[in-house]
Coordinates of C-alpha atoms and ligand atoms in Angstrom, one line a residue:
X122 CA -4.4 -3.2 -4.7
X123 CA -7.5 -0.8 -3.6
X124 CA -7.4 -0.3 -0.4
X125 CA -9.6 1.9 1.7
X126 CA -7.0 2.6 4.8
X127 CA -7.8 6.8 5.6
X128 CA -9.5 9.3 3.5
X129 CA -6.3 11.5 2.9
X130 CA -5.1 8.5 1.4
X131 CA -7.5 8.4 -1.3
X132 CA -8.1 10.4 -4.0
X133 CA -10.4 13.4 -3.8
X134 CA -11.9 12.3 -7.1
X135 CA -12.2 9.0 -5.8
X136 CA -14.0 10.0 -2.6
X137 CA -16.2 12.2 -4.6
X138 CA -17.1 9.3 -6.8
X139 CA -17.4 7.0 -4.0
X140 CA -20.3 9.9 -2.1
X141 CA -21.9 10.2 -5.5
X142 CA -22.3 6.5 -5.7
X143 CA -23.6 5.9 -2.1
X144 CA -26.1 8.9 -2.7
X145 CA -27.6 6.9 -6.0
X146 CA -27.5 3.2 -4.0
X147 CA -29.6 5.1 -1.3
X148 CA -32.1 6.7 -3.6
X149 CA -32.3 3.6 -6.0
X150 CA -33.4 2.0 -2.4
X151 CA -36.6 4.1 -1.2
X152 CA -39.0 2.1 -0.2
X153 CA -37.5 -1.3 -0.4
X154 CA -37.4 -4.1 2.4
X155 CA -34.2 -3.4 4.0
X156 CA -32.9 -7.1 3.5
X157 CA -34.1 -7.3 -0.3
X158 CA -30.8 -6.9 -2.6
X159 CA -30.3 -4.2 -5.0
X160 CA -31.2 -4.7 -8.8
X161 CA -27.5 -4.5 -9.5
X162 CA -26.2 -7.3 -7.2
X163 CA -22.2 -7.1 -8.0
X164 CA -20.5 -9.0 -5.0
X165 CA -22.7 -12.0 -6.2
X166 CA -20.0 -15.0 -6.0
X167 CA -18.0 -12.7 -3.8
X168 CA -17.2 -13.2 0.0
X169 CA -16.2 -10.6 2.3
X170 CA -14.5 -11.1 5.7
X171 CA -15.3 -8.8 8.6
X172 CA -12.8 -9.0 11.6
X173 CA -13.7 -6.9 15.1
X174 CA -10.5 -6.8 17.3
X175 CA -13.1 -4.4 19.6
X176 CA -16.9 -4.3 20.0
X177 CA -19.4 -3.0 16.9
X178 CA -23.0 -2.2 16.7
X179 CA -23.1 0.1 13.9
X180 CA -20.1 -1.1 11.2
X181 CA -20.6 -4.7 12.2
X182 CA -24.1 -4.7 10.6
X183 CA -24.1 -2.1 8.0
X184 CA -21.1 -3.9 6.7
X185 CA -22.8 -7.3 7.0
X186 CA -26.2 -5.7 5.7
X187 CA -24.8 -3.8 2.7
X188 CA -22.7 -7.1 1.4
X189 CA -26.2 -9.1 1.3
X190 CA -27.8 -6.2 -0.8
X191 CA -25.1 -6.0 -3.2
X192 CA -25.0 -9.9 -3.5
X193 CA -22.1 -10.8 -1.7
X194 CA -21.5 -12.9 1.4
X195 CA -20.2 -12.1 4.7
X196 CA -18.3 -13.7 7.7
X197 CA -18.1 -12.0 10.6
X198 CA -14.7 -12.9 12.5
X199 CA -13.8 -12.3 16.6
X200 CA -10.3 -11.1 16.4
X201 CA -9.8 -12.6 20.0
X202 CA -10.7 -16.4 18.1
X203 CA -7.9 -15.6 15.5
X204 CA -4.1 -15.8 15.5
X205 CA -4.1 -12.2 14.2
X206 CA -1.1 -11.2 15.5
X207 CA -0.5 -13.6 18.5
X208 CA 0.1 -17.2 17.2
X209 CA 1.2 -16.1 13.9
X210 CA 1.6 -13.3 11.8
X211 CA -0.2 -10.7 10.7
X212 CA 1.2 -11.1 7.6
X213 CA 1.2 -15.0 7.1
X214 CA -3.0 -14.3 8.4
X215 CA -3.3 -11.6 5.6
X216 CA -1.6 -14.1 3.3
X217 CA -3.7 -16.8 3.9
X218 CA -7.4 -15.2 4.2
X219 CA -6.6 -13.7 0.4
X220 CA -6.5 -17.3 -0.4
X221 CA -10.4 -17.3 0.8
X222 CA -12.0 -14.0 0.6
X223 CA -12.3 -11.0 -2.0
X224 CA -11.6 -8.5 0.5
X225 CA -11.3 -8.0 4.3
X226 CA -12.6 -5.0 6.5
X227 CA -10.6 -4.5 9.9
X228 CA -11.5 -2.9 12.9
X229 CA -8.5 -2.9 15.0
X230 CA -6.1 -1.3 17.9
X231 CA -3.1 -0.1 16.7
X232 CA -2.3 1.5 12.7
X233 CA 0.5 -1.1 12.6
X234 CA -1.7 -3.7 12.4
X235 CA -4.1 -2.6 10.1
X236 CA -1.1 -1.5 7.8
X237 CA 0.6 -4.7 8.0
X238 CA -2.6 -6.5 7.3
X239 CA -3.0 -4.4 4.2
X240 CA 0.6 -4.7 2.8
X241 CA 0.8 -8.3 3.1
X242 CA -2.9 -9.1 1.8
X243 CA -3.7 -9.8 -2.1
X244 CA -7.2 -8.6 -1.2
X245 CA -8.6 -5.2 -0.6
X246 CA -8.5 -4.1 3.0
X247 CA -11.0 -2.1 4.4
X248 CA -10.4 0.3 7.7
X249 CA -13.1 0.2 10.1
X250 CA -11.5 1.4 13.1
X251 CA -8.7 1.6 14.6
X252 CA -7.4 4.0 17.4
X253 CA -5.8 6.3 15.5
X254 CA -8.8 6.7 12.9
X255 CA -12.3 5.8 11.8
X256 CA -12.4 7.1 7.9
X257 CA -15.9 4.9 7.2
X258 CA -17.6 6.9 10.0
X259 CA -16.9 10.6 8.5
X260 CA -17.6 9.2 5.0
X261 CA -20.8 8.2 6.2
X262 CA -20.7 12.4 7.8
X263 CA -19.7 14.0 4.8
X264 CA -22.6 12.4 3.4
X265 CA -25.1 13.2 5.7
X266 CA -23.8 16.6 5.8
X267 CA -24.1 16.8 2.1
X268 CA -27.7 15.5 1.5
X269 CA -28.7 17.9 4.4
X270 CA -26.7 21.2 3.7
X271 CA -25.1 21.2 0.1
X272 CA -21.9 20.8 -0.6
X273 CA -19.4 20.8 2.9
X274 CA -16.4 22.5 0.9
X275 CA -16.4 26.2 2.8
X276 CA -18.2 25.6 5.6
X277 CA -17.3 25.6 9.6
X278 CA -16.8 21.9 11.6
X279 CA -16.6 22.4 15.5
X280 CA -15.4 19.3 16.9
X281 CA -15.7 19.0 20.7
X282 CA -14.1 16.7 23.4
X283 CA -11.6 14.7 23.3
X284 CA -9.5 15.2 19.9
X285 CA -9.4 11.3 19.6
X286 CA -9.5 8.7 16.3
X287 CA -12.9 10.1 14.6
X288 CA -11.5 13.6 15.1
X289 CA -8.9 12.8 13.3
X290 CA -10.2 11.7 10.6
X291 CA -12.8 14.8 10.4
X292 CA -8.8 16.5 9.7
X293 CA -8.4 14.5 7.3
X294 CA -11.7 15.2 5.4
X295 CA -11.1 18.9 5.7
X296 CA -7.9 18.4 3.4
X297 CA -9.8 15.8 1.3
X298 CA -13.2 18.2 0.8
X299 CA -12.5 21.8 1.6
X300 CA -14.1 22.6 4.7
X301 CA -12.5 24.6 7.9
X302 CA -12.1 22.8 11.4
X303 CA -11.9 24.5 14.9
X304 CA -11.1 21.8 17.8
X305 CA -12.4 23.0 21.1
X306 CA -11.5 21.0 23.7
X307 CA -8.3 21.0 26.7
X308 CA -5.0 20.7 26.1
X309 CA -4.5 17.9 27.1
X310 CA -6.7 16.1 25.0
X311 CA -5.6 17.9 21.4
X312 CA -5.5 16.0 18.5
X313 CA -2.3 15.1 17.6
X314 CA -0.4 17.8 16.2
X315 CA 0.6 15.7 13.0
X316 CA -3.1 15.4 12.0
X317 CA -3.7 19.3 12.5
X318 CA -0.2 19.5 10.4
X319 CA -1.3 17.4 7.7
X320 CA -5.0 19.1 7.3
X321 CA -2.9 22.5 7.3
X322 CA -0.8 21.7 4.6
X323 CA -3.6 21.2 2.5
X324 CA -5.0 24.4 3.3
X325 CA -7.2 24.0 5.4
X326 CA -8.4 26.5 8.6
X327 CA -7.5 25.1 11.6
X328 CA -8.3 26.8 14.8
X329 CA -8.0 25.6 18.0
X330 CA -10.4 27.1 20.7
X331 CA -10.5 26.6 24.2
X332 CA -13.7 28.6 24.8
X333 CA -16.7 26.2 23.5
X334 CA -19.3 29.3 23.0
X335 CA -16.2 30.8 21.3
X336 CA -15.9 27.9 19.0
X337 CA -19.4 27.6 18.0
X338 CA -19.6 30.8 16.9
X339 CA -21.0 30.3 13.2
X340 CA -21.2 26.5 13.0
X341 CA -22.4 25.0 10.1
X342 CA -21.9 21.3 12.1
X343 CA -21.1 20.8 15.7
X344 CA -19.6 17.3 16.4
X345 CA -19.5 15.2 19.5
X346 CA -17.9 12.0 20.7
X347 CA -17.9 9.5 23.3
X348 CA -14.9 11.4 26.5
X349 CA -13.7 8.0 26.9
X350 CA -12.6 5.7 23.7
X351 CA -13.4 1.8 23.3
X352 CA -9.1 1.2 23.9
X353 CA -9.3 3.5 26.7
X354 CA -10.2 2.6 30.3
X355 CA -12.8 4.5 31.6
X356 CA -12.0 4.4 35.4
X357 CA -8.4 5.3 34.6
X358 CA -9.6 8.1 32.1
X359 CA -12.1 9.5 35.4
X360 CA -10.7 12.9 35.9
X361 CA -11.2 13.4 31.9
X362 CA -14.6 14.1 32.9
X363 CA -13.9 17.4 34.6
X364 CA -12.0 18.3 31.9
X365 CA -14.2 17.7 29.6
X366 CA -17.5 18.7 30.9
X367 CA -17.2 22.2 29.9
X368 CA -17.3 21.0 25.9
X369 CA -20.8 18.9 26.6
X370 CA -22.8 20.3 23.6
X371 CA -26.0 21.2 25.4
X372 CA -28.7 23.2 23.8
X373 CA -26.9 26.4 25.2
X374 CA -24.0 25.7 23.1
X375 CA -25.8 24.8 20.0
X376 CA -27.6 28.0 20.2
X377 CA -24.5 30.0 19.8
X378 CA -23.9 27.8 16.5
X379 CA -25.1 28.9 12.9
X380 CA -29.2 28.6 12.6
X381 CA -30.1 25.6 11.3
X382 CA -26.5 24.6 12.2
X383 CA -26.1 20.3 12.4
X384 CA -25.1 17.9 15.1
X385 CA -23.6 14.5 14.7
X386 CA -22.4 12.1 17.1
X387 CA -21.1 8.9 15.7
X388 CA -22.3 6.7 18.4
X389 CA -22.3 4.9 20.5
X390 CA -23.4 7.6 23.3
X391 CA -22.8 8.6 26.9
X392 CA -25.9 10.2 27.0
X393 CA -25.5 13.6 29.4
X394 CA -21.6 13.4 28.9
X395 CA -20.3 14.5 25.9
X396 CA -23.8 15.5 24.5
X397 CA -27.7 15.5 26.7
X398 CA -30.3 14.0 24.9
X399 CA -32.0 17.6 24.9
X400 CA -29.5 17.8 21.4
X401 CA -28.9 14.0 21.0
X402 CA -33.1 13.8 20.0
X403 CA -33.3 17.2 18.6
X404 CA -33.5 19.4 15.7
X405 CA -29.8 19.7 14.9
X406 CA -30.0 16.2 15.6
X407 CA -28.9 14.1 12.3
X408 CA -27.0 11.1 14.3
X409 CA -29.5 8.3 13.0
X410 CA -29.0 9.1 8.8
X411 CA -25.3 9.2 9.8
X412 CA -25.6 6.0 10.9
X413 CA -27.6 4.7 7.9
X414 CA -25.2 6.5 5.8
X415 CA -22.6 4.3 7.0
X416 CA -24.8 1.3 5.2
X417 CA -24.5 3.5 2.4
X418 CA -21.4 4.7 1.7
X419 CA -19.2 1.6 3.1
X420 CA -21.3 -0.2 0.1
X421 CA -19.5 2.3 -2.1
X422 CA -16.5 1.5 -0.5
X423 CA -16.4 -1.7 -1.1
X424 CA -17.5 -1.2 -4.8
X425 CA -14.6 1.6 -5.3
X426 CA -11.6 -1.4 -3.2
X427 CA -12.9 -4.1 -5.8
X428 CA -13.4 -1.6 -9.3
X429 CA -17.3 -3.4 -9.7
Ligands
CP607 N1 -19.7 4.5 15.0 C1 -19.3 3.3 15.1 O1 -18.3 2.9 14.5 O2 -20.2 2.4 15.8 P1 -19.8 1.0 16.2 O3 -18.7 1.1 17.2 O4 -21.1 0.5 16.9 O5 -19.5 0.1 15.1

């Protein structure tokens, strides 16, 4: 079974293929309504099942948007309306659904449940989300990085914030595709140390910086996220504002990064917290093709779980 549970559990040939693939959907689309299907339609008969355990914008309808254009049909499932884990089991669900569907994409709180889900399920399963990792979302990055830079392999990443689930999967891309990783951010707030472990052991440059304007230093790609994650409670997380305000990527700090140096965000925003809108809306600005990249490459995701 072909799952698609964290990018250093795929193959780097696979996740290769799987960019190159996205790339040549997107092109083959230019200038198409964006709810006409592609010429090659190969989910047609095919049914995919999308369960949110926490809110979506973004995955919930480039999932759902992506399945039409390739053929295929959608449902879009409340985790809180299931017995997912509270009622039955995760694994008597997972059993059941791959009676009914041809593959399932998960967002999620905890790993546990996204890997039980997986193990017991006949049917590909698909991570979008879960708190320790969001592998679709830095796909959908390495792709955007890609069409606007060349090839990431050798070039800087500055992640700053909170070293939280999309961080960590920006470690596991620098194993997967080559590039070096500085984390600037408090202490208290690292990412966790088996992440930066893991991403080492591959090779890759891992710095840790606790002066931003230090870390930026020769960026090829700053990266921001929200201070305060959707499992997290924001009022209870309120001092992790003062922590974190000295890591807001502002235009100061993007000057001290490379010329011509990108910023992403994955959304969605605190506008003025992590990030002001000064850099949010400009030139380094590439957070809307990383969100239509995630149309993109979750398309050739889905292609890669199901071998069509
Ligand atoms: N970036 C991302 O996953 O967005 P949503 O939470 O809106 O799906």
């Amino acid at each position: 079974m072909t799952h698609f549970l964290d990018i250093h559990k795929t193959p780097k040939d696979d996740l290769r293929r799987i960019l190159d693939q996205a790339l040549a959907m997107k092109n083959a689309r230019t200038g198409r309504p964006k709810g006409a299907a592609d010429d090659d339609r190969p989910l047609a008969g095919r049914m995919v099942a999308l369960i949110f355990e926490k809110p979506s914008t973004r995955t919930r309808i480039s999932f759902d948007m992506g399945i039409r254009q390739l053929g295929g049909q959608s449902m879009i499932l409340s985790g809180t309306e299931m017995h997912l884990g509270h009622g039955e089991t995760i694994a008597d669900t997972a059993r059941v659904m791959s009676r009914y569907v041809d593959a399932i994409m998960v967002r999620t709180f905890s790993e546990s449940s996204l890997l039980e889900l997986a193990h017991h399920s006949d049917v590909p399963v698909i991570n979008g989300l879960t708190n320790r990792t969001h592998p679709c979302q830095i796909m959908a990055d390495v792709m955007t990085f890609e069409e606007h830079r060349g090839p990431i392999k050798g070039k800087k990443v500055v992640w700053a914030g909170d070293g939280n689930n999309v961080c960590a999967s920006f470690l596991h891309a620098a194993g997967q595709f080559g590039f070096d990783f500085v984390y600037t951010g408090p202490a208290q707030l690292d990412p966790e140390q088996v992440f930066i472990d893991g991403a080492r052991a591959e090779g890759v440059n891992v710095r840790i910086e606790r002066v931003a304007a230090r870390a930026v230093e020769g960026a090829d790609l700053v990266v921001a996220d929200t201070w305060v994650s959707m499992h997290e409670n924001r009022t209870a997380c309120h001092n992790r504002h003062n922590l974190l305000k000295p890591y807001q990527v502002n235009a100061r700090l993007m000057s001290r990064a490379k010329k011509g140096a990108l910023f992403m965000h994955c959304l969605p925003a605190h506008r003025g917290e992590e990030a002001t809108s000064e850099v949010m809306d400009g030139p380094h600005s590439v957070i809307l093709d990383e969100a239509e990249n995630r149309l993109h490459v979750q398309k050739a995701i889905l292609r890669w779980c199901l071998g069509i």
